[in-house]
Amino acid sequence: MCYDYKTLTADIDRLGYDFIERTLIGKSVEGREINCITIGGGRRTTLIAAAFHGLESITAAAVMRFAADYAAHITSGEMFFGKSAARLFVRNTLHIVPMVNPDGVNIAAHGIDPSNPVHSELIGMAGICDFKREWQANARGVDLNHNYDARWDAIKEGPSPTKYGGEYPESEPETRAVTGFVRRVRPDALIALHSQGREIYRDFNGYCPAGARETAHKMAAESGYAVRHPTGTAAFGGCKDWFIHEFDRPGFTIEIGYGKNPLPLNMLDEIYEEIARLLLSAMA
Ligand SMILES: [Zn+2]
């Protein structure tokens, strides 16, 4: 079982609170909607984005569970993992983009029927691959976490299931959906969710903006995740790299859960609390 675009759309529709705003921030290569859910109107603004990679849809399931849970606690007035949700709601504006790469998630979740022309196109472009085990990219074989303008490098020469940075930075509509929205709302902090590793990354190119160290420590203390430094291809072209580079504000990559991607969706029951605590600790 996988948390795909259809499940996400149904979950967004179900979030029927009048204090939750939904914004269409862009569309994928195949025309799927990329939505943002906004909760609260407080001064401190945090943007959380998930499912950049096809095999990592558990991150979308995690933020949607968090959004629903947060909204329910705002309404009930009950404590949310030891914090007052009502108070957080007043102080914070939380933007959540649950699925940056809906096409890639669908390719990884369902594969592609060989009768579909996209099947031969992708296999021709990217080489033979097992979509359900390997597909991380969007529907054009671009890895959306290598397509940002931060020491961008194509890394690979052409379309691939993973790690091809595209023809140029922000060449992909999914990337531009995120950068356009972020440039508009200018959040104080950005959190990009990936799987897996139980790790927190907080710097870009050896640089760490003011306040990022403290927040990373809080998140680590709440979740038990380790703060690490990126190496190799994980070190540039990513969403948090670009955010740090362009805004000089704290940007984080969080690798949730532990195991081999795709992590089974039922793992979320085990790891939800650590993720929720981590996200809450990043808010004011
Ligand atoms: Zn990832």
PDB file of C-alpha atoms and ligand atoms in Angstrom:
ATOM      1  CA  MET A   1       0.000   0.000   0.000  1.00  0.00           C
ATOM      2  CA  CYS A   2       1.204   3.470  -0.843  1.00  0.00           C
ATOM      3  CA  TYR A   3       0.156   7.014  -0.120  1.00  0.00           C
ATOM      4  CA  ASP A   4      -0.501   8.202  -3.671  1.00  0.00           C
ATOM      5  CA  TYR A   5      -1.911  11.378  -5.248  1.00  0.00           C
ATOM      6  CA  LYS A   6      -5.492  10.109  -5.055  1.00  0.00           C
ATOM      7  CA  THR A   7      -5.202   9.400  -1.331  1.00  0.00           C
ATOM      8  CA  LEU A   8      -3.624  12.796  -0.775  1.00  0.00           C
ATOM      9  CA  THR A   9      -6.381  14.613  -2.678  1.00  0.00           C
ATOM     10  CA  ALA A  10      -9.058  12.828  -0.633  1.00  0.00           C
ATOM     11  CA  ASP A  11      -7.230  13.717   2.605  1.00  0.00           C
ATOM     12  CA  ILE A  12      -6.923  17.384   1.629  1.00  0.00           C
ATOM     13  CA  ASP A  13     -10.662  17.463   0.805  1.00  0.00           C
ATOM     14  CA  ARG A  14     -11.391  15.950   4.204  1.00  0.00           C
ATOM     15  CA  LEU A  15      -9.551  18.729   6.060  1.00  0.00           C
ATOM     16  CA  GLY A  16     -12.720  20.735   6.310  1.00  0.00           C
ATOM     17  CA  TYR A  17     -11.773  23.397   8.837  1.00  0.00           C
ATOM     18  CA  ASP A  18     -12.644  26.977   8.041  1.00  0.00           C
ATOM     19  CA  PHE A  19      -9.255  28.098   9.389  1.00  0.00           C
ATOM     20  CA  ILE A  20      -7.363  25.973   6.869  1.00  0.00           C
ATOM     21  CA  GLU A  21      -6.581  27.598   3.579  1.00  0.00           C
ATOM     22  CA  ARG A  22      -5.722  25.666   0.440  1.00  0.00           C
ATOM     23  CA  THR A  23      -3.636  27.191  -2.336  1.00  0.00           C
ATOM     24  CA  LEU A  24      -2.838  25.678  -5.710  1.00  0.00           C
ATOM     25  CA  ILE A  25       0.828  26.585  -6.112  1.00  0.00           C
ATOM     26  CA  GLY A  26       1.530  24.800  -9.382  1.00  0.00           C
ATOM     27  CA  LYS A  27       1.048  21.727 -11.534  1.00  0.00           C
ATOM     28  CA  SER A  28       3.282  18.779 -12.288  1.00  0.00           C
ATOM     29  CA  VAL A  29       4.587  17.740 -15.719  1.00  0.00           C
ATOM     30  CA  GLU A  30       1.544  15.465 -16.085  1.00  0.00           C
ATOM     31  CA  GLY A  31      -0.840  18.157 -14.857  1.00  0.00           C
ATOM     32  CA  ARG A  32      -1.402  17.001 -11.275  1.00  0.00           C
ATOM     33  CA  GLU A  33      -2.078  19.702  -8.705  1.00  0.00           C
ATOM     34  CA  ILE A  34       0.582  20.774  -6.246  1.00  0.00           C
ATOM     35  CA  ASN A  35      -1.272  22.193  -3.272  1.00  0.00           C
ATOM     36  CA  CYS A  36      -0.297  24.043  -0.137  1.00  0.00           C
ATOM     37  CA  ILE A  37      -2.294  23.902   3.082  1.00  0.00           C
ATOM     38  CA  THR A  38      -1.971  26.900   5.387  1.00  0.00           C
ATOM     39  CA  ILE A  39      -2.832  26.782   9.085  1.00  0.00           C
ATOM     40  CA  GLY A  40      -2.709  29.901  11.251  1.00  0.00           C
ATOM     41  CA  GLY A  41      -1.902  33.545  10.620  1.00  0.00           C
ATOM     42  CA  GLY A  42       0.796  34.148  13.223  1.00  0.00           C
ATOM     43  CA  ARG A  43       3.985  36.110  12.778  1.00  0.00           C
ATOM     44  CA  ARG A  44       6.412  33.225  12.554  1.00  0.00           C
ATOM     45  CA  THR A  45       6.140  31.457   9.202  1.00  0.00           C
ATOM     46  CA  THR A  46       7.388  27.929   8.560  1.00  0.00           C
ATOM     47  CA  LEU A  47       7.093  26.004   5.320  1.00  0.00           C
ATOM     48  CA  ILE A  48       7.161  22.220   5.352  1.00  0.00           C
ATOM     49  CA  ALA A  49       7.433  20.405   2.025  1.00  0.00           C
ATOM     50  CA  ALA A  50       7.372  16.641   1.458  1.00  0.00           C
ATOM     51  CA  ALA A  51       7.452  13.879  -1.164  1.00  0.00           C
ATOM     52  CA  PHE A  52      10.127  15.377  -3.420  1.00  0.00           C
ATOM     53  CA  HIS A  53      11.053  11.806  -4.329  1.00  0.00           C
ATOM     54  CA  GLY A  54       8.906   9.069  -5.838  1.00  0.00           C
ATOM     55  CA  LEU A  55       9.764   6.434  -3.253  1.00  0.00           C
ATOM     56  CA  GLU A  56       9.199   8.749  -0.281  1.00  0.00           C
ATOM     57  CA  SER A  57       5.427   9.222  -0.219  1.00  0.00           C
ATOM     58  CA  ILE A  58       5.403   8.215   3.469  1.00  0.00           C
ATOM     59  CA  THR A  59       6.574  11.800   4.088  1.00  0.00           C
ATOM     60  CA  ALA A  60       3.329  13.117   2.533  1.00  0.00           C
ATOM     61  CA  ALA A  61       1.293  10.759   4.702  1.00  0.00           C
ATOM     62  CA  ALA A  62       3.230  12.002   7.746  1.00  0.00           C
ATOM     63  CA  VAL A  63       2.594  15.721   7.153  1.00  0.00           C
ATOM     64  CA  MET A  64      -1.065  15.117   6.332  1.00  0.00           C
ATOM     65  CA  ARG A  65      -1.533  13.179   9.570  1.00  0.00           C
ATOM     66  CA  PHE A  66       0.246  16.012  11.367  1.00  0.00           C
ATOM     67  CA  ALA A  67      -1.976  18.675   9.737  1.00  0.00           C
ATOM     68  CA  ALA A  68      -5.176  16.812  10.652  1.00  0.00           C
ATOM     69  CA  ASP A  69      -3.959  16.175  14.202  1.00  0.00           C
ATOM     70  CA  TYR A  70      -2.822  19.773  14.692  1.00  0.00           C
ATOM     71  CA  ALA A  71      -6.163  21.107  13.407  1.00  0.00           C
ATOM     72  CA  ALA A  72      -8.098  18.750  15.697  1.00  0.00           C
ATOM     73  CA  HIS A  73      -6.101  19.933  18.736  1.00  0.00           C
ATOM     74  CA  ILE A  74      -6.563  23.586  17.795  1.00  0.00           C
ATOM     75  CA  THR A  75     -10.314  22.950  17.798  1.00  0.00           C
ATOM     76  CA  SER A  76     -10.440  20.870  20.982  1.00  0.00           C
ATOM     77  CA  GLY A  77      -8.039  23.048  22.958  1.00  0.00           C
ATOM     78  CA  GLU A  78      -6.239  19.926  24.203  1.00  0.00           C
ATOM     79  CA  MET A  79      -2.472  19.673  24.540  1.00  0.00           C
ATOM     80  CA  PHE A  80      -0.677  18.343  21.458  1.00  0.00           C
ATOM     81  CA  PHE A  81       2.401  16.341  22.510  1.00  0.00           C
ATOM     82  CA  GLY A  82       2.836  18.630  25.480  1.00  0.00           C
ATOM     83  CA  LYS A  83       2.213  21.879  23.603  1.00  0.00           C
ATOM     84  CA  SER A  84      -0.777  24.146  23.346  1.00  0.00           C
ATOM     85  CA  ALA A  85      -1.944  23.886  19.726  1.00  0.00           C
ATOM     86  CA  ALA A  86      -4.206  26.904  20.209  1.00  0.00           C
ATOM     87  CA  ARG A  87      -1.220  29.008  21.284  1.00  0.00           C
ATOM     88  CA  LEU A  88       0.944  27.750  18.408  1.00  0.00           C
ATOM     89  CA  PHE A  89      -1.901  28.583  16.038  1.00  0.00           C
ATOM     90  CA  VAL A  90      -1.916  32.216  17.161  1.00  0.00           C
ATOM     91  CA  ARG A  91       1.849  32.620  16.915  1.00  0.00           C
ATOM     92  CA  ASN A  92       2.587  30.670  13.737  1.00  0.00           C
ATOM     93  CA  THR A  93       1.702  30.490  10.092  1.00  0.00           C
ATOM     94  CA  LEU A  94       2.340  26.972   8.893  1.00  0.00           C
ATOM     95  CA  HIS A  95       2.456  26.245   5.164  1.00  0.00           C
ATOM     96  CA  ILE A  96       2.470  22.574   4.230  1.00  0.00           C
ATOM     97  CA  VAL A  97       3.175  21.345   0.692  1.00  0.00           C
ATOM     98  CA  PRO A  98       2.537  17.624   1.182  1.00  0.00           C
ATOM     99  CA  MET A  99       3.497  16.316  -2.253  1.00  0.00           C
ATOM    100  CA  VAL A 100       6.005  18.198  -4.411  1.00  0.00           C
ATOM    101  CA  ASN A 101       6.353  15.288  -6.850  1.00  0.00           C
ATOM    102  CA  PRO A 102       2.918  13.729  -7.449  1.00  0.00           C
ATOM    103  CA  ASP A 103       3.922  12.200 -10.813  1.00  0.00           C
ATOM    104  CA  GLY A 104       7.000  10.514  -9.368  1.00  0.00           C
ATOM    105  CA  VAL A 105       5.007   9.188  -6.431  1.00  0.00           C
ATOM    106  CA  ASN A 106       2.467   7.705  -8.830  1.00  0.00           C
ATOM    107  CA  ILE A 107       5.148   6.137 -11.011  1.00  0.00           C
ATOM    108  CA  ALA A 108       6.810   4.576  -7.956  1.00  0.00           C
ATOM    109  CA  ALA A 109       3.485   3.501  -6.459  1.00  0.00           C
ATOM    110  CA  HIS A 110       1.832   1.941  -9.475  1.00  0.00           C
ATOM    111  CA  GLY A 111       4.553   1.510 -12.076  1.00  0.00           C
ATOM    112  CA  ILE A 112       3.607   2.284 -15.651  1.00  0.00           C
ATOM    113  CA  ASP A 113       1.616  -0.011 -17.851  1.00  0.00           C
ATOM    114  CA  PRO A 114       3.793  -1.123 -20.822  1.00  0.00           C
ATOM    115  CA  SER A 115       0.966  -0.098 -23.192  1.00  0.00           C
ATOM    116  CA  ASN A 116       1.342   3.509 -21.993  1.00  0.00           C
ATOM    117  CA  PRO A 117       3.638   5.501 -24.359  1.00  0.00           C
ATOM    118  CA  VAL A 118       5.294   7.055 -21.277  1.00  0.00           C
ATOM    119  CA  HIS A 119       6.570   3.589 -20.401  1.00  0.00           C
ATOM    120  CA  SER A 120       8.793   3.247 -23.467  1.00  0.00           C
ATOM    121  CA  GLU A 121       9.695   6.922 -23.266  1.00  0.00           C
ATOM    122  CA  LEU A 122      10.987   6.647 -19.694  1.00  0.00           C
ATOM    123  CA  ILE A 123      12.703   3.347 -20.271  1.00  0.00           C
ATOM    124  CA  GLY A 124      14.306   4.810 -23.397  1.00  0.00           C
ATOM    125  CA  MET A 125      15.385   7.942 -21.512  1.00  0.00           C
ATOM    126  CA  ALA A 126      16.377   6.482 -18.205  1.00  0.00           C
ATOM    127  CA  GLY A 127      17.417   2.966 -19.030  1.00  0.00           C
ATOM    128  CA  ILE A 128      15.634  -0.153 -17.846  1.00  0.00           C
ATOM    129  CA  CYS A 129      14.509   0.283 -14.288  1.00  0.00           C
ATOM    130  CA  ASP A 130      12.129  -1.160 -11.814  1.00  0.00           C
ATOM    131  CA  PHE A 131       9.815   1.793 -11.285  1.00  0.00           C
ATOM    132  CA  LYS A 132       8.456   0.549  -7.964  1.00  0.00           C
ATOM    133  CA  ARG A 133      11.901   0.125  -6.452  1.00  0.00           C
ATOM    134  CA  GLU A 134      13.945   2.863  -8.080  1.00  0.00           C
ATOM    135  CA  TRP A 135      11.853   5.760  -9.361  1.00  0.00           C
ATOM    136  CA  GLN A 136      12.683   8.943  -7.417  1.00  0.00           C
ATOM    137  CA  ALA A 137      12.468  11.533 -10.228  1.00  0.00           C
ATOM    138  CA  ASN A 138       9.535  13.395 -11.809  1.00  0.00           C
ATOM    139  CA  ALA A 139       7.846  12.272 -15.039  1.00  0.00           C
ATOM    140  CA  ARG A 140      10.748  13.609 -17.123  1.00  0.00           C
ATOM    141  CA  GLY A 141      13.472  11.810 -15.221  1.00  0.00           C
ATOM    142  CA  VAL A 142      14.635  14.889 -13.288  1.00  0.00           C
ATOM    143  CA  ASP A 143      15.460  14.489  -9.609  1.00  0.00           C
ATOM    144  CA  LEU A 144      13.527  17.349  -8.005  1.00  0.00           C
ATOM    145  CA  ASN A 145      15.921  17.606  -5.110  1.00  0.00           C
ATOM    146  CA  HIS A 146      18.799  18.336  -7.475  1.00  0.00           C
ATOM    147  CA  ASN A 147      16.978  20.906  -9.592  1.00  0.00           C
ATOM    148  CA  TYR A 148      17.359  23.913  -7.257  1.00  0.00           C
ATOM    149  CA  ASP A 149      19.674  26.830  -7.812  1.00  0.00           C
ATOM    150  CA  ALA A 150      22.376  26.186  -5.200  1.00  0.00           C
ATOM    151  CA  ARG A 151      25.721  25.093  -6.603  1.00  0.00           C
ATOM    152  CA  TRP A 152      23.547  23.332  -9.167  1.00  0.00           C
ATOM    153  CA  ASP A 153      25.153  20.655 -11.214  1.00  0.00           C
ATOM    154  CA  ALA A 154      23.451  18.253 -13.599  1.00  0.00           C
ATOM    155  CA  ILE A 155      25.299  15.414 -11.788  1.00  0.00           C
ATOM    156  CA  LYS A 156      24.124  12.992 -14.450  1.00  0.00           C
ATOM    157  CA  GLU A 157      24.054  13.684 -18.160  1.00  0.00           C
ATOM    158  CA  GLY A 158      20.450  12.834 -18.835  1.00  0.00           C
ATOM    159  CA  PRO A 159      17.111  11.627 -17.482  1.00  0.00           C
ATOM    160  CA  SER A 160      17.417   8.980 -14.833  1.00  0.00           C
ATOM    161  CA  PRO A 161      15.360   7.348 -12.068  1.00  0.00           C
ATOM    162  CA  THR A 162      17.467   9.364  -9.614  1.00  0.00           C
ATOM    163  CA  LYS A 163      20.001  12.197  -9.256  1.00  0.00           C
ATOM    164  CA  TYR A 164      19.693  13.922 -12.648  1.00  0.00           C
ATOM    165  CA  GLY A 165      19.537  17.683 -11.939  1.00  0.00           C
ATOM    166  CA  GLY A 166      17.750  18.698 -15.141  1.00  0.00           C
ATOM    167  CA  GLU A 167      18.848  20.969 -18.007  1.00  0.00           C
ATOM    168  CA  TYR A 168      19.174  24.023 -15.774  1.00  0.00           C
ATOM    169  CA  PRO A 169      18.151  25.070 -12.241  1.00  0.00           C
ATOM    170  CA  GLU A 170      14.377  25.330 -11.788  1.00  0.00           C
ATOM    171  CA  SER A 171      13.777  23.734 -15.195  1.00  0.00           C
ATOM    172  CA  GLU A 172      10.904  21.667 -13.766  1.00  0.00           C
ATOM    173  CA  PRO A 173       7.364  22.943 -13.018  1.00  0.00           C
ATOM    174  CA  GLU A 174       7.355  21.149  -9.632  1.00  0.00           C
ATOM    175  CA  THR A 175      10.514  22.997  -8.571  1.00  0.00           C
ATOM    176  CA  ARG A 176       9.098  26.338  -9.737  1.00  0.00           C
ATOM    177  CA  ALA A 177       5.869  25.687  -7.819  1.00  0.00           C
ATOM    178  CA  VAL A 178       7.940  25.561  -4.616  1.00  0.00           C
ATOM    179  CA  THR A 179      10.382  28.389  -5.392  1.00  0.00           C
ATOM    180  CA  GLY A 180       7.586  30.706  -6.623  1.00  0.00           C
ATOM    181  CA  PHE A 181       5.508  30.150  -3.492  1.00  0.00           C
ATOM    182  CA  VAL A 182       8.490  30.463  -1.145  1.00  0.00           C
ATOM    183  CA  ARG A 183       9.547  33.725  -2.791  1.00  0.00           C
ATOM    184  CA  ARG A 184       6.015  35.012  -2.278  1.00  0.00           C
ATOM    185  CA  VAL A 185       5.542  34.054   1.385  1.00  0.00           C
ATOM    186  CA  ARG A 186       9.206  34.333   2.443  1.00  0.00           C
ATOM    187  CA  PRO A 187       9.047  31.888   5.379  1.00  0.00           C
ATOM    188  CA  ASP A 188      11.319  32.254   8.401  1.00  0.00           C
ATOM    189  CA  ALA A 189      12.290  28.609   8.064  1.00  0.00           C
ATOM    190  CA  LEU A 190      11.903  25.775   5.587  1.00  0.00           C
ATOM    191  CA  ILE A 191      11.753  22.057   6.340  1.00  0.00           C
ATOM    192  CA  ALA A 192      12.085  19.515   3.512  1.00  0.00           C
ATOM    193  CA  LEU A 193      11.011  15.999   4.442  1.00  0.00           C
ATOM    194  CA  HIS A 194      12.634  12.941   2.914  1.00  0.00           C
ATOM    195  CA  SER A 195      13.097   9.315   3.913  1.00  0.00           C
ATOM    196  CA  GLN A 196      15.083   7.638   5.345  1.00  0.00           C
ATOM    197  CA  GLY A 197      17.822   7.725   8.029  1.00  0.00           C
ATOM    198  CA  ARG A 198      16.463   9.530  11.154  1.00  0.00           C
ATOM    199  CA  GLU A 199      18.748  12.455  10.340  1.00  0.00           C
ATOM    200  CA  ILE A 200      18.656  16.246  10.341  1.00  0.00           C
ATOM    201  CA  TYR A 201      20.715  18.337   7.880  1.00  0.00           C
ATOM    202  CA  ARG A 202      21.018  22.024   8.589  1.00  0.00           C
ATOM    203  CA  ASP A 203      23.842  23.499   6.518  1.00  0.00           C
ATOM    204  CA  PHE A 204      24.686  24.236   2.915  1.00  0.00           C
ATOM    205  CA  ASN A 205      28.230  24.277   1.621  1.00  0.00           C
ATOM    206  CA  GLY A 206      29.551  24.419   5.187  1.00  0.00           C
ATOM    207  CA  TYR A 207      27.366  27.415   6.045  1.00  0.00           C
ATOM    208  CA  CYS A 208      24.648  27.466   8.679  1.00  0.00           C
ATOM    209  CA  PRO A 209      22.346  30.542   9.003  1.00  0.00           C
ATOM    210  CA  ALA A 210      21.712  32.239  12.364  1.00  0.00           C
ATOM    211  CA  GLY A 211      19.365  30.243  14.561  1.00  0.00           C
ATOM    212  CA  ALA A 212      19.637  27.017  12.558  1.00  0.00           C
ATOM    213  CA  ARG A 213      21.955  25.284  15.025  1.00  0.00           C
ATOM    214  CA  GLU A 214      19.588  25.866  17.933  1.00  0.00           C
ATOM    215  CA  THR A 215      16.513  24.713  16.014  1.00  0.00           C
ATOM    216  CA  ALA A 216      18.335  21.603  14.759  1.00  0.00           C
ATOM    217  CA  HIS A 217      19.266  20.776  18.355  1.00  0.00           C
ATOM    218  CA  LYS A 218      15.694  21.188  19.544  1.00  0.00           C
ATOM    219  CA  MET A 219      14.423  18.986  16.723  1.00  0.00           C
ATOM    220  CA  ALA A 220      17.066  16.360  17.509  1.00  0.00           C
ATOM    221  CA  ALA A 221      16.228  16.387  21.221  1.00  0.00           C
ATOM    222  CA  GLU A 222      12.504  15.956  20.530  1.00  0.00           C
ATOM    223  CA  SER A 223      12.853  13.193  17.933  1.00  0.00           C
ATOM    224  CA  GLY A 224      16.063  11.323  18.752  1.00  0.00           C
ATOM    225  CA  TYR A 225      17.284  12.068  15.200  1.00  0.00           C
ATOM    226  CA  ALA A 226      20.984  12.804  14.586  1.00  0.00           C
ATOM    227  CA  VAL A 227      22.265  16.138  13.240  1.00  0.00           C
ATOM    228  CA  ARG A 228      24.564  15.425  10.303  1.00  0.00           C
ATOM    229  CA  HIS A 229      26.552  17.190   7.600  1.00  0.00           C
ATOM    230  CA  PRO A 230      25.722  16.463   3.978  1.00  0.00           C
ATOM    231  CA  THR A 231      28.316  14.772   1.812  1.00  0.00           C
ATOM    232  CA  GLY A 232      28.623  13.887  -1.877  1.00  0.00           C
ATOM    233  CA  THR A 233      25.589  14.429  -4.121  1.00  0.00           C
ATOM    234  CA  ALA A 234      23.390  15.122  -1.087  1.00  0.00           C
ATOM    235  CA  ALA A 235      25.355  18.347  -0.584  1.00  0.00           C
ATOM    236  CA  PHE A 236      23.943  20.666  -3.285  1.00  0.00           C
ATOM    237  CA  GLY A 237      21.061  21.496  -5.618  1.00  0.00           C
ATOM    238  CA  GLY A 238      18.465  20.602  -2.994  1.00  0.00           C
ATOM    239  CA  CYS A 239      15.505  22.618  -1.760  1.00  0.00           C
ATOM    240  CA  LYS A 240      16.990  23.464   1.635  1.00  0.00           C
ATOM    241  CA  ASP A 241      20.333  24.340  -0.014  1.00  0.00           C
ATOM    242  CA  TRP A 242      18.592  26.826  -2.266  1.00  0.00           C
ATOM    243  CA  PHE A 243      16.571  28.276   0.630  1.00  0.00           C
ATOM    244  CA  ILE A 244      19.692  28.837   2.757  1.00  0.00           C
ATOM    245  CA  HIS A 245      21.550  30.239  -0.261  1.00  0.00           C
ATOM    246  CA  GLU A 246      18.833  32.657  -1.393  1.00  0.00           C
ATOM    247  CA  PHE A 247      17.285  33.718   1.926  1.00  0.00           C
ATOM    248  CA  ASP A 248      20.050  33.158   4.477  1.00  0.00           C
ATOM    249  CA  ARG A 249      17.443  31.666   6.820  1.00  0.00           C
ATOM    250  CA  PRO A 250      17.326  28.233   8.470  1.00  0.00           C
ATOM    251  CA  GLY A 251      16.560  25.421   6.040  1.00  0.00           C
ATOM    252  CA  PHE A 252      16.508  21.753   6.989  1.00  0.00           C
ATOM    253  CA  THR A 253      16.370  18.385   5.340  1.00  0.00           C
ATOM    254  CA  ILE A 254      14.845  15.797   7.630  1.00  0.00           C
ATOM    255  CA  GLU A 255      15.228  12.129   6.742  1.00  0.00           C
ATOM    256  CA  ILE A 256      12.346  10.419   8.514  1.00  0.00           C
ATOM    257  CA  GLY A 257      12.207   6.746   9.558  1.00  0.00           C
ATOM    258  CA  TYR A 258      14.764   4.057   9.091  1.00  0.00           C
ATOM    259  CA  GLY A 259      14.980   1.200   6.598  1.00  0.00           C
ATOM    260  CA  LYS A 260      15.004   0.788   2.849  1.00  0.00           C
ATOM    261  CA  ASN A 261      12.906   3.020   0.592  1.00  0.00           C
ATOM    262  CA  PRO A 262      10.044   2.801   0.007  1.00  0.00           C
ATOM    263  CA  LEU A 263       9.382   2.506   3.727  1.00  0.00           C
ATOM    264  CA  PRO A 264       6.163   0.578   4.367  1.00  0.00           C
ATOM    265  CA  LEU A 265       3.281   2.951   5.014  1.00  0.00           C
ATOM    266  CA  ASN A 266       2.331   1.184   8.256  1.00  0.00           C
ATOM    267  CA  MET A 267       5.699   2.253   9.685  1.00  0.00           C
ATOM    268  CA  LEU A 268       4.101   5.660  10.120  1.00  0.00           C
ATOM    269  CA  ASP A 269       2.281   4.422  13.232  1.00  0.00           C
ATOM    270  CA  GLU A 270       5.676   3.825  14.877  1.00  0.00           C
ATOM    271  CA  ILE A 271       7.401   7.003  13.717  1.00  0.00           C
ATOM    272  CA  TYR A 272       4.575   9.533  13.721  1.00  0.00           C
ATOM    273  CA  GLU A 273       5.167  10.798  17.255  1.00  0.00           C
ATOM    274  CA  GLU A 274       8.858  11.559  16.704  1.00  0.00           C
ATOM    275  CA  ILE A 275       7.990  13.430  13.501  1.00  0.00           C
ATOM    276  CA  ALA A 276       5.181  15.403  15.139  1.00  0.00           C
ATOM    277  CA  ARG A 277       7.408  16.367  18.082  1.00  0.00           C
ATOM    278  CA  LEU A 278      10.170  17.396  15.702  1.00  0.00           C
ATOM    279  CA  LEU A 279       7.870  19.596  13.620  1.00  0.00           C
ATOM    280  CA  LEU A 280       6.307  21.204  16.697  1.00  0.00           C
ATOM    281  CA  SER A 281       9.738  22.051  18.083  1.00  0.00           C
ATOM    282  CA  ALA A 282      10.513  24.035  14.916  1.00  0.00           C
ATOM    283  CA  MET A 283       7.542  26.322  15.546  1.00  0.00           C
ATOM    284  CA  ALA A 284       7.565  29.329  17.890  1.00  0.00           C
TER     285      ALA A 284
HETATM  286 ZN    ZN B   1      14.529  12.191  -0.815  1.00  0.00          ZN
END
